[in-house]
mmCIF file of C-alpha atoms in Angstrom:
data_model
loop_
_atom_site.group_PDB
_atom_site.id
_atom_site.type_symbol
_atom_site.label_atom_id
_atom_site.label_comp_id
_atom_site.label_asym_id
_atom_site.label_seq_id
_atom_site.Cartn_x
_atom_site.Cartn_y
_atom_site.Cartn_z
ATOM 1 C CA MET A 24 0.009 0.155 -0.101
ATOM 2 C CA ALA A 25 1.415 3.346 -0.927
ATOM 3 C CA THR A 26 2.264 5.790 1.798
ATOM 4 C CA THR A 27 3.534 9.301 1.798
ATOM 5 C CA ILE A 28 6.770 9.697 3.772
ATOM 6 C CA PRO A 29 6.885 13.094 5.580
ATOM 7 C CA ARG A 30 9.587 15.420 4.524
ATOM 8 C CA ARG A 31 11.166 16.159 7.851
ATOM 9 C CA ILE A 32 14.592 15.867 9.558
ATOM 10 C CA THR A 33 15.039 16.265 13.192
ATOM 11 C CA VAL A 34 18.088 18.020 14.883
ATOM 12 C CA GLU A 35 18.899 14.561 16.509
ATOM 13 C CA GLU A 36 19.264 13.013 13.091
ATOM 14 C CA SER A 37 21.309 15.809 11.649
ATOM 15 C CA LEU A 38 23.726 16.045 14.470
ATOM 16 C CA PRO A 39 26.625 13.748 15.609
ATOM 17 C CA VAL A 40 26.199 12.039 19.008
ATOM 18 C CA ASP A 41 28.914 14.226 20.504
ATOM 19 C CA ALA A 42 27.756 17.451 18.905
ATOM 20 C CA ASP A 43 28.496 19.408 21.982
ATOM 21 C CA ARG A 44 32.262 19.021 21.250
ATOM 22 C CA ALA A 45 32.239 18.681 17.536
ATOM 23 C CA LEU A 46 33.503 21.524 15.307
ATOM 24 C CA LEU A 47 30.880 21.394 12.619
ATOM 25 C CA ILE A 48 30.746 23.835 9.642
ATOM 26 C CA GLY A 49 28.470 24.114 6.824
ATOM 27 C CA ARG A 50 26.718 26.571 4.333
ATOM 28 C CA ALA A 51 23.431 28.094 4.430
ATOM 29 C CA TRP A 52 21.404 30.196 1.979
ATOM 30 C CA VAL A 53 20.201 33.519 3.563
ATOM 31 C CA PRO A 54 17.551 35.000 1.318
ATOM 32 C CA GLY A 55 17.377 38.811 0.505
ATOM 33 C CA ASN A 56 19.274 41.344 -1.508
ATOM 34 C CA LEU A 57 22.453 41.068 0.689
ATOM 35 C CA GLY A 58 21.963 37.297 1.229
ATOM 36 C CA GLY A 59 23.379 34.219 -0.350
ATOM 37 C CA PRO A 60 25.662 31.415 0.637
ATOM 38 C CA THR A 61 26.963 31.991 4.147
ATOM 39 C CA LEU A 62 29.468 29.960 6.195
ATOM 40 C CA VAL A 63 28.009 28.655 9.553
ATOM 41 C CA THR A 64 28.865 26.623 12.525
ATOM 42 C CA VAL A 65 26.475 24.687 14.822
ATOM 43 C CA ARG A 66 26.301 25.762 18.529
ATOM 44 C CA GLN A 67 23.807 24.546 21.096
ATOM 45 C CA GLY A 68 21.177 23.715 18.332
ATOM 46 C CA GLU A 69 21.618 27.168 16.473
ATOM 47 C CA LEU A 70 23.359 28.140 13.365
ATOM 48 C CA VAL A 71 26.092 30.801 13.840
ATOM 49 C CA ASP A 72 27.287 33.033 10.928
ATOM 50 C CA ILE A 73 31.149 32.669 10.715
ATOM 51 C CA SER A 74 31.480 34.389 7.368
ATOM 52 C CA THR A 75 33.974 36.770 8.732
ATOM 53 C CA ILE A 76 36.679 34.001 8.859
ATOM 54 C CA ALA A 77 36.516 33.517 4.999
ATOM 55 C CA PRO A 78 34.120 34.165 2.112
ATOM 56 C CA THR A 79 34.080 30.513 0.966
ATOM 57 C CA MET A 80 34.432 27.125 2.547
ATOM 58 C CA ALA A 81 37.474 26.369 0.344
ATOM 59 C CA GLY A 82 39.218 29.508 1.793
ATOM 60 C CA LEU A 83 38.401 28.516 5.229
ATOM 61 C CA LEU A 84 39.759 24.955 4.853
ATOM 62 C CA ALA A 85 42.946 26.261 3.324
ATOM 63 C CA LEU A 86 43.775 28.129 6.461
ATOM 64 C CA PRO A 87 46.557 26.330 8.446
ATOM 65 C CA ASP A 88 44.560 26.906 11.705
ATOM 66 C CA CYS A 89 41.058 26.586 10.459
ATOM 67 C CA ALA A 90 39.837 24.588 13.304
ATOM 68 C CA ALA A 91 41.150 27.103 15.883
ATOM 69 C CA ARG A 92 39.593 29.830 14.045
ATOM 70 C CA VAL A 93 36.132 28.260 13.934
ATOM 71 C CA ALA A 94 36.343 27.436 17.584
ATOM 72 C CA ALA A 95 37.131 31.053 18.478
ATOM 73 C CA ALA A 96 34.825 32.659 15.903
ATOM 74 C CA GLU A 97 32.088 34.961 16.967
ATOM 75 C CA GLY A 98 29.059 35.926 14.844
ATOM 76 C CA PRO A 99 25.319 36.471 14.825
ATOM 77 C CA SER A 100 22.871 33.556 15.406
ATOM 78 C CA LEU A 101 20.897 32.744 12.302
ATOM 79 C CA GLY A 102 18.215 30.892 14.379
ATOM 80 C CA ALA A 103 17.440 27.433 15.515
ATOM 81 C CA LEU A 104 18.779 24.526 13.351
ATOM 82 C CA GLN A 105 15.319 22.769 13.477
ATOM 83 C CA GLY A 106 13.856 25.714 11.746
ATOM 84 C CA TRP A 107 16.420 25.637 9.076
ATOM 85 C CA LEU A 108 15.907 21.911 8.611
ATOM 86 C CA ASP A 109 12.230 22.417 8.330
ATOM 87 C CA ASP A 110 12.368 25.120 5.801
ATOM 88 C CA THR A 111 14.916 23.162 3.605
ATOM 89 C CA CYS A 112 12.715 20.089 3.561
ATOM 90 C CA VAL A 113 9.582 22.156 2.683
ATOM 91 C CA HIS A 114 10.948 24.610 0.273
ATOM 92 C CA GLY A 115 14.005 22.843 -1.088
ATOM 93 C CA PRO A 116 16.791 24.897 -2.838
ATOM 94 C CA ASP A 117 14.528 27.977 -3.565
ATOM 95 C CA PRO A 118 16.590 31.182 -3.181
ATOM 96 C CA ALA A 119 13.550 32.951 -2.040
ATOM 97 C CA HIS A 120 13.508 30.803 1.164
ATOM 98 C CA ARG A 121 16.253 30.026 3.724
ATOM 99 C CA HIS A 122 17.863 26.558 3.325
ATOM 100 C CA LEU A 123 20.776 24.492 4.021
ATOM 101 C CA LEU A 124 23.449 23.849 1.278
ATOM 102 C CA ALA A 125 26.078 21.270 0.642
ATOM 103 C CA PRO A 126 28.983 22.347 3.041
ATOM 104 C CA ASN A 127 31.573 22.339 0.210
ATOM 105 C CA ASP A 128 31.805 25.016 -2.386
ATOM 106 C CA LEU A 129 34.926 25.751 -4.691
ATOM 107 C CA GLN A 130 36.464 22.327 -4.153
ATOM 108 C CA VAL A 131 36.219 19.863 -6.987
ATOM 109 C CA VAL A 132 34.465 16.716 -5.799
ATOM 110 C CA LYS A 133 36.431 13.568 -6.563
ATOM 111 C CA ALA A 134 35.636 9.979 -5.745
ATOM 112 C CA ALA A 135 37.579 6.677 -5.233
ATOM 113 C CA GLY A 136 36.038 3.617 -6.621
ATOM 114 C CA VAL A 137 36.401 -0.025 -6.038
ATOM 115 C CA THR A 138 37.953 0.522 -2.456
ATOM 116 C CA PHE A 139 36.111 -2.500 -0.912
ATOM 117 C CA ALA A 140 36.084 -6.108 -1.931
ATOM 118 C CA ALA A 141 32.345 -6.514 -1.921
ATOM 119 C CA SER A 142 31.666 -3.512 -4.095
ATOM 120 C CA MET A 143 34.556 -4.436 -6.380
ATOM 121 C CA LEU A 144 32.746 -7.699 -7.015
ATOM 122 C CA GLU A 145 29.497 -5.985 -7.801
ATOM 123 C CA ARG A 146 31.310 -3.770 -10.349
ATOM 124 C CA VAL A 147 32.541 -6.975 -12.093
ATOM 125 C CA ILE A 148 29.038 -8.343 -12.033
ATOM 126 C CA GLU A 149 27.585 -5.051 -13.515
ATOM 127 C CA GLU A 150 30.236 -5.402 -16.395
ATOM 128 C CA ARG A 151 29.665 -9.149 -16.885
ATOM 129 C CA THR A 152 25.885 -8.652 -17.014
ATOM 130 C CA ARG A 153 26.073 -5.448 -19.289
ATOM 131 C CA GLY A 154 24.037 -3.711 -16.660
ATOM 132 C CA ASP A 155 21.266 -6.323 -16.636
ATOM 133 C CA ALA A 156 20.157 -6.735 -13.052
ATOM 134 C CA ALA A 157 18.432 -10.158 -13.831
ATOM 135 C CA GLY A 158 21.725 -12.024 -14.640
ATOM 136 C CA ALA A 159 23.509 -10.737 -11.484
ATOM 137 C CA ALA A 160 22.891 -13.733 -9.111
ATOM 138 C CA ALA A 161 24.629 -16.293 -11.486
ATOM 139 C CA VAL A 162 27.827 -14.150 -11.951
ATOM 140 C CA ARG A 163 27.867 -13.429 -8.130
ATOM 141 C CA ALA A 164 27.865 -17.112 -7.391
ATOM 142 C CA SER A 165 30.506 -17.938 -9.859
ATOM 143 C CA LEU A 166 32.986 -15.242 -8.531
ATOM 144 C CA ALA A 167 32.395 -16.239 -4.940
ATOM 145 C CA GLY A 168 33.238 -19.783 -5.621
ATOM 146 C CA ILE A 169 36.540 -18.870 -7.165
ATOM 147 C CA LEU A 170 37.587 -16.084 -4.868
ATOM 148 C CA GLY A 171 36.229 -17.334 -1.621
ATOM 149 C CA ASP A 172 35.658 -14.855 1.376
ATOM 150 C CA LYS A 173 39.175 -13.681 2.094
ATOM 151 C CA LEU A 174 39.351 -11.016 -0.532
ATOM 152 C CA SER A 175 38.928 -8.091 1.775
ATOM 153 C CA ASP A 176 42.178 -9.033 3.547
ATOM 154 C CA VAL A 177 44.194 -8.533 0.341
ATOM 155 C CA ARG A 178 46.187 -5.383 -0.078
ATOM 156 C CA PRO A 179 46.105 -3.894 -3.670
ATOM 157 C CA GLY A 180 49.423 -4.300 -5.441
ATOM 158 C CA SER A 181 50.636 -7.017 -3.073
ATOM 159 C CA PRO A 182 52.074 -10.423 -4.097
ATOM 160 C CA GLU A 183 48.832 -12.075 -2.862
ATOM 161 C CA ALA A 184 46.727 -9.516 -5.041
ATOM 162 C CA LEU A 185 48.910 -10.387 -8.034
ATOM 163 C CA ARG A 186 48.482 -14.216 -7.343
ATOM 164 C CA ILE A 187 44.655 -13.698 -7.314
ATOM 165 C CA LYS A 188 44.980 -11.880 -10.624
ATOM 166 C CA GLN A 189 46.722 -14.802 -12.287
ATOM 167 C CA VAL A 190 43.931 -17.217 -11.072
ATOM 168 C CA LEU A 191 41.306 -14.972 -12.557
ATOM 169 C CA LEU A 192 43.121 -14.545 -15.769
ATOM 170 C CA ALA A 193 43.390 -18.389 -16.014
ATOM 171 C CA GLN A 194 39.536 -18.466 -15.551
ATOM 172 C CA GLY A 195 38.829 -15.820 -18.163
ATOM 173 C CA LEU A 196 37.389 -13.559 -15.377
ATOM 174 C CA TRP A 197 39.751 -10.468 -15.349
ATOM 175 C CA SER A 198 38.178 -7.222 -15.335
ATOM 176 C CA GLN A 199 39.057 -3.556 -15.344
ATOM 177 C CA TYR A 200 37.385 -3.299 -11.918
ATOM 178 C CA LEU A 201 39.522 -5.999 -10.449
ATOM 179 C CA GLU A 202 42.506 -4.073 -11.924
ATOM 180 C CA VAL A 203 41.840 -1.194 -9.896
ATOM 181 C CA GLY A 204 40.666 -3.148 -6.907
ATOM 182 C CA LEU A 205 43.771 -5.414 -6.739
ATOM 183 C CA GLY A 206 46.448 -3.497 -8.763
ATOM 184 C CA PRO A 207 48.748 -0.751 -7.630
ATOM 185 C CA ASP A 208 46.604 2.242 -9.051
ATOM 186 C CA ALA A 209 43.441 3.454 -7.376
ATOM 187 C CA GLU A 210 40.394 4.459 -9.440
ATOM 188 C CA ILE A 211 39.828 8.261 -9.049
ATOM 189 C CA PHE A 212 37.208 10.023 -10.943
ATOM 190 C CA THR A 213 35.471 13.377 -10.891
ATOM 191 C CA LYS A 214 31.985 13.043 -9.128
ATOM 192 C CA ALA A 215 30.822 16.770 -9.407
ATOM 193 C CA ALA A 216 31.936 20.164 -10.388
ATOM 194 C CA PRO A 217 32.448 22.950 -7.766
ATOM 195 C CA LEU A 218 29.160 24.113 -6.353
ATOM 196 C CA ALA A 219 27.145 21.283 -8.035
ATOM 197 C CA SER A 220 26.703 19.151 -4.815
ATOM 198 C CA VAL A 221 23.450 19.263 -2.921
ATOM 199 C CA GLY A 222 23.144 19.149 0.805
ATOM 200 C CA THR A 223 20.671 17.401 3.210
ATOM 201 C CA GLY A 224 16.938 17.717 3.119
ATOM 202 C CA VAL A 225 16.549 18.078 -0.759
ATOM 203 C CA GLY A 226 16.210 15.726 -3.765
ATOM 204 C CA VAL A 227 18.965 13.628 -5.246
ATOM 205 C CA GLY A 228 18.745 12.920 -8.895
ATOM 206 C CA ILE A 229 18.416 9.586 -10.812
ATOM 207 C CA HIS A 230 18.627 9.746 -14.674
ATOM 208 C CA PRO A 231 15.174 8.851 -16.027
ATOM 209 C CA ARG A 232 16.519 6.295 -18.358
ATOM 210 C CA SER A 233 18.117 4.366 -15.598
ATOM 211 C CA THR A 234 16.342 1.003 -14.427
ATOM 212 C CA TRP A 235 19.101 -0.282 -12.079
ATOM 213 C CA ASN A 236 20.558 2.194 -9.458
ATOM 214 C CA ASN A 237 21.343 2.642 -5.848
ATOM 215 C CA PRO A 238 22.716 4.917 -3.143
ATOM 216 C CA GLU A 239 26.278 4.728 -2.127
ATOM 217 C CA PRO A 240 26.788 5.788 1.569
ATOM 218 C CA GLU A 241 30.353 7.111 1.991
ATOM 219 C CA VAL A 242 32.732 9.117 4.054
ATOM 220 C CA VAL A 243 33.964 12.332 2.115
ATOM 221 C CA LEU A 244 37.242 13.726 3.081
ATOM 222 C CA ALA A 245 37.812 17.404 3.213
ATOM 223 C CA VAL A 246 41.274 17.945 1.804
ATOM 224 C CA ALA A 247 43.103 21.314 1.931
ATOM 225 C CA PRO A 248 45.157 22.467 -1.049
ATOM 226 C CA ASP A 249 48.410 21.096 0.537
ATOM 227 C CA SER A 250 46.916 17.627 0.886
ATOM 228 C CA ARG A 251 46.139 17.789 4.589
ATOM 229 C CA ILE A 252 42.988 16.056 5.502
ATOM 230 C CA VAL A 253 41.241 18.652 7.554
ATOM 231 C CA GLY A 254 37.769 17.214 7.921
ATOM 232 C CA ALA A 255 35.171 14.779 6.829
ATOM 233 C CA ALA A 256 31.430 14.618 5.893
ATOM 234 C CA LEU A 257 29.001 12.045 4.735
ATOM 235 C CA GLY A 258 28.093 11.661 0.998
ATOM 236 C CA ASN A 259 25.791 9.794 -1.234
ATOM 237 C CA ASP A 260 27.602 8.941 -4.358
ATOM 238 C CA VAL A 261 24.266 8.124 -6.367
ATOM 239 C CA ASN A 262 25.025 5.412 -8.881
ATOM 240 C CA LEU A 263 23.341 4.127 -11.972
ATOM 241 C CA ARG A 264 24.422 0.397 -12.116
ATOM 242 C CA ASP A 265 23.047 -0.153 -15.660
ATOM 243 C CA PHE A 266 24.815 2.690 -17.344
ATOM 244 C CA GLU A 267 28.237 1.890 -15.799
ATOM 245 C CA GLY A 268 27.608 -1.978 -16.418
ATOM 246 C CA ARG A 269 27.177 -1.306 -20.181
ATOM 247 C CA SER A 270 30.450 0.366 -20.471
ATOM 248 C CA ALA A 271 33.003 1.961 -18.100
ATOM 249 C CA LEU A 272 33.184 4.767 -20.554
ATOM 250 C CA LEU A 273 29.594 5.699 -19.383
ATOM 251 C CA LEU A 274 31.003 6.404 -15.881
ATOM 252 C CA GLY A 275 30.438 10.158 -16.408
ATOM 253 C CA LYS A 276 26.757 9.673 -17.169
ATOM 254 C CA ALA A 277 26.434 6.997 -14.354
ATOM 255 C CA LYS A 278 27.810 9.249 -11.725
ATOM 256 C CA ASP A 279 27.338 12.869 -12.688
ATOM 257 C CA ASN A 280 23.755 14.206 -13.322
ATOM 258 C CA ASN A 281 21.796 16.966 -11.953
ATOM 259 C CA ALA A 282 21.765 16.721 -8.083
ATOM 260 C CA SER A 283 23.507 13.219 -8.147
ATOM 261 C CA CYS A 284 26.062 14.246 -5.621
ATOM 262 C CA SER A 285 24.943 14.665 -2.004
ATOM 263 C CA VAL A 286 27.425 15.967 0.790
ATOM 264 C CA GLY A 287 26.795 16.896 4.295
ATOM 265 C CA PRO A 288 25.041 17.751 6.377
ATOM 266 C CA TRP A 289 28.219 19.214 7.822
ATOM 267 C CA ILE A 290 32.057 19.009 7.501
ATOM 268 C CA ARG A 291 33.347 18.002 10.866
ATOM 269 C CA LEU A 292 36.793 19.517 11.344
ATOM 270 C CA CYS A 293 39.711 17.579 12.745
ATOM 271 C CA ASP A 294 40.754 18.633 16.206
ATOM 272 C CA ALA A 295 41.711 16.945 19.500
ATOM 273 C CA HIS A 296 38.448 15.027 19.491
ATOM 274 C CA PHE A 297 38.320 13.914 15.876
ATOM 275 C CA GLY A 298 41.088 12.988 13.462
ATOM 276 C CA ILE A 299 42.345 10.520 10.940
ATOM 277 C CA ASP A 300 42.050 7.608 13.326
ATOM 278 C CA GLU A 301 38.362 8.365 13.992
ATOM 279 C CA ILE A 302 37.720 8.802 10.113
ATOM 280 C CA ALA A 303 39.442 5.434 9.393
ATOM 281 C CA ALA A 304 37.073 3.829 11.976
ATOM 282 C CA THR A 305 33.848 5.257 10.807
ATOM 283 C CA ASP A 306 30.825 2.971 10.647
ATOM 284 C CA ILE A 307 27.916 4.185 8.306
ATOM 285 C CA THR A 308 24.438 3.094 8.496
ATOM 286 C CA LEU A 309 21.868 3.522 5.536
ATOM 287 C CA THR A 310 18.049 3.282 5.522
ATOM 288 C CA VAL A 311 16.098 3.530 2.332
ATOM 289 C CA GLU A 312 12.229 3.951 2.908
ATOM 290 C CA GLY A 313 9.875 3.779 0.017
ATOM 291 C CA GLU A 314 6.307 4.832 -0.488
ATOM 292 C CA ASP A 315 5.642 1.237 -1.565
ATOM 293 C CA GLY A 316 6.373 0.112 1.985
ATOM 294 C CA PHE A 317 9.793 -1.107 1.102
ATOM 295 C CA VAL A 318 12.550 -0.657 3.777
ATOM 296 C CA MET A 319 16.180 -1.540 3.250
ATOM 297 C CA ASP A 320 18.897 -1.141 5.858
ATOM 298 C CA GLY A 321 22.608 -1.353 5.014
ATOM 299 C CA HIS A 322 25.993 -0.449 6.409
ATOM 300 C CA SER A 323 29.495 0.468 5.356
ATOM 301 C CA THR A 324 32.686 0.646 7.508
ATOM 302 C CA MET A 325 35.843 2.279 6.782
ATOM 303 C CA ARG A 326 37.506 -0.492 8.793
ATOM 304 C CA GLN A 327 37.257 -2.807 5.788
ATOM 305 C CA ILE A 328 38.636 -0.334 3.132
ATOM 306 C CA SER A 329 41.563 -1.604 1.097
ATOM 307 C CA ARG A 330 43.405 1.631 0.965
ATOM 308 C CA SER A 331 43.744 4.092 3.759
ATOM 309 C CA PRO A 332 42.275 7.666 3.504
ATOM 310 C CA GLN A 333 45.802 9.095 3.242
ATOM 311 C CA GLU A 334 46.661 6.687 0.427
ATOM 312 C CA LEU A 335 43.550 7.756 -1.449
ATOM 313 C CA VAL A 336 44.489 11.383 -1.195
ATOM 314 C CA THR A 337 47.920 10.735 -2.703
ATOM 315 C CA HIS A 338 46.400 8.868 -5.638
ATOM 316 C CA ALA A 339 44.179 11.871 -6.382
ATOM 317 C CA MET A 340 46.447 14.828 -5.457
ATOM 318 C CA GLY A 341 50.213 15.622 -5.187
ATOM 319 C CA ALA A 342 53.020 16.454 -7.670
ATOM 320 C CA HIS A 343 51.057 14.859 -10.433
ATOM 321 C CA HIS A 344 47.909 16.942 -9.899
ATOM 322 C CA GLN A 345 47.202 20.162 -7.780
ATOM 323 C CA TYR A 346 43.982 21.484 -6.469
ATOM 324 C CA PRO A 347 44.461 25.012 -5.378
ATOM 325 C CA ASP A 348 40.951 25.228 -3.930
ATOM 326 C CA GLY A 349 41.230 21.846 -2.235
ATOM 327 C CA MET A 350 38.985 19.032 -2.863
ATOM 328 C CA MET A 351 36.418 16.682 -1.504
ATOM 329 C CA LEU A 352 37.092 12.956 -1.861
ATOM 330 C CA PHE A 353 34.525 10.325 -1.605
ATOM 331 C CA CYS A 354 36.273 7.189 -0.167
ATOM 332 C CA GLY A 355 33.958 4.478 -1.654
ATOM 333 C CA THR A 356 31.535 2.142 -0.049
ATOM 334 C CA LEU A 357 31.183 -1.419 1.149
ATOM 335 C CA PHE A 358 27.473 -1.288 0.535
ATOM 336 C CA ALA A 359 26.220 -2.931 -2.665
ATOM 337 C CA PRO A 360 22.519 -3.920 -2.415
ATOM 338 C CA ILE A 361 21.481 -7.202 -3.813
ATOM 339 C CA GLU A 362 18.079 -7.453 -2.068
ATOM 340 C CA ASP A 363 15.031 -7.937 -4.440
ATOM 341 C CA ARG A 364 12.666 -5.163 -4.531
ATOM 342 C CA ASP A 365 10.116 -5.519 -7.463
ATOM 343 C CA GLU A 366 10.362 -9.020 -8.600
ATOM 344 C CA PRO A 367 12.592 -12.129 -7.774
ATOM 345 C CA GLY A 368 16.143 -11.995 -9.151
ATOM 346 C CA ALA A 369 15.822 -8.233 -10.161
ATOM 347 C CA GLY A 370 17.770 -6.939 -7.113
ATOM 348 C CA PHE A 371 17.272 -3.392 -5.725
ATOM 349 C CA THR A 372 16.644 -0.184 -7.600
ATOM 350 C CA HIS A 373 15.324 3.157 -6.442
ATOM 351 C CA HIS A 374 11.707 4.292 -6.708
ATOM 352 C CA GLN A 375 10.709 7.883 -6.977
ATOM 353 C CA GLN A 376 10.527 9.521 -3.482
ATOM 354 C CA ASP A 377 12.600 7.091 -1.692
ATOM 355 C CA ARG A 378 13.936 8.635 1.615
ATOM 356 C CA VAL A 379 17.595 7.789 1.876
ATOM 357 C CA ALA A 380 19.055 8.424 5.324
ATOM 358 C CA ILE A 381 22.847 8.052 5.780
ATOM 359 C CA ARG A 382 24.350 8.329 9.236
ATOM 360 C CA ALA A 383 27.606 8.050 11.236
ATOM 361 C CA ALA A 384 27.769 8.617 14.928
ATOM 362 C CA GLN A 385 30.509 11.268 14.828
ATOM 363 C CA LEU A 386 29.343 12.883 11.430
ATOM 364 C CA GLY A 387 25.597 13.088 11.876
ATOM 365 C CA GLY A 388 22.985 12.309 9.432
ATOM 366 C CA LEU A 389 22.472 13.086 5.620
ATOM 367 C CA VAL A 390 18.942 12.658 4.280
ATOM 368 C CA ASN A 391 17.698 13.067 0.704
ATOM 369 C CA TRP A 392 14.607 12.032 -1.405
ATOM 370 C CA VAL A 393 15.053 10.347 -4.707
ATOM 371 C CA GLN A 394 13.713 12.062 -7.731
ATOM 372 C CA ASP A 395 13.977 12.063 -11.548
ATOM 373 C CA CYS A 396 17.007 14.459 -12.077
ATOM 374 C CA THR A 397 15.194 16.278 -14.895
ATOM 375 C CA THR A 398 12.338 17.266 -12.640
ATOM 376 C CA LEU A 399 14.747 18.793 -9.893
ATOM 377 C CA PRO A 400 15.581 22.414 -9.864
ATOM 378 C CA PRO A 401 18.337 23.030 -12.398
ATOM 379 C CA TRP A 402 21.776 23.969 -11.156
ATOM 380 C CA THR A 403 22.108 27.641 -11.943
ATOM 381 C CA PHE A 404 24.242 29.192 -9.282
ATOM 382 C CA GLY A 405 27.781 28.611 -10.519
ATOM 383 C CA LEU A 406 31.203 30.190 -9.933
ATOM 384 C CA GLY A 407 30.411 33.426 -11.738
ATOM 385 C CA ALA A 408 27.126 33.789 -9.712
ATOM 386 C CA LEU A 409 28.955 33.141 -6.452
ATOM 387 C CA MET A 410 31.631 35.629 -7.239
ATOM 388 C CA HIS A 411 29.035 38.400 -8.076
ATOM 389 C CA ASN A 412 27.170 37.631 -4.878
ATOM 390 C CA LEU A 413 30.242 37.758 -2.653
ATOM 391 C CA ALA A 414 31.349 41.058 -4.320
ATOM 392 C CA ARG A 415 27.859 42.563 -3.842
ATOM 393 C CA ARG A 416 27.943 41.570 -0.046
ATOM 394 C CA GLY A 417 31.376 43.025 0.405
ATOM 395 C CA LEU A 418 32.913 39.691 1.280
ATOM 396 C CA LEU A 419 35.786 39.613 -1.272
ATOM 397 C CA HIS A 420 38.991 40.801 0.139
ATOM 398 C CA PRO A 421 42.620 40.159 -0.189
ATOM 399 C CA PRO A 422 43.795 37.399 2.037
ATOM 400 C CA PRO A 423 45.589 38.431 5.343
#
């Protein structure tokens, strides 16, 4: 029986369990002639304007002492967080109304793929079935019989990984996905352009021609221009399994559509209470609720990742490639849903208006609703619009 899922997010869903000591930063849209994207922090259930530190999130994260500056920053309250969450869920990204934005702005959004054994096998399955969900079960069973259950312990590029490669080659089962999952080079691709990400409480987009797709709950690293990991957020790397399965050359269409990249709700800055060790031990839960009554729970844990967060950063950034505005880096996911939804053997795929809730204890909760990407508000506020907006508000000034 069809039911309408209320569009609401509570403060408790949005904030981490230790919110009283977490340095959380984000971006909020303040309406009005002198309004626009505004940097905020969360204190005692309220949003506080910290735009005096830097005009952009990229600029703030580039500061060598950004955590200390946020901790010491003073600014006006913008009101209760619950009101901002309510308005975001009701009005969406309407510039006439206040709403929360994705916390990142000028950073390019990169993503690491095939960083977990289970998801690596699912990518091979997509390739083998040419994106046909009905044929996935047979290929899954064949691969499991050959590889066993110890693949998650194998380090990419190691002698053991090379041995497995030879076994797979002998079986005629080698794949480009196994190459990046077991070989020395990580898969790094561009997920979204600067300012194209959406935040919590709004729609995420699925291409209307896709019939096999899923959410991908991930940790997203906030990386400064000098390659320092300065914080982390949650992300939904919305994925079209049928498009990518037909050809890896369709990765751009599978991954980058209107509102197909969700980040947030906050970036938690690294400090004495939260750092690389906590990021590397993050456990993520996922709940998908559909208006058809379908409910799916999933999880991912950074504890089983095949490459460390720092290693992933070195594959994306360094002497071979610079990002002067920093980057956001999706770390990949263990989650690869195989539960049947519509008919036996068809696996999982999204329905319109699915509620997707991603949560981690120390990062909070990111909630979105699934929609046809062509029916969501178009992305119109780009780099030029941001520069004009900041100039009009008097926020552009030389660095100190």
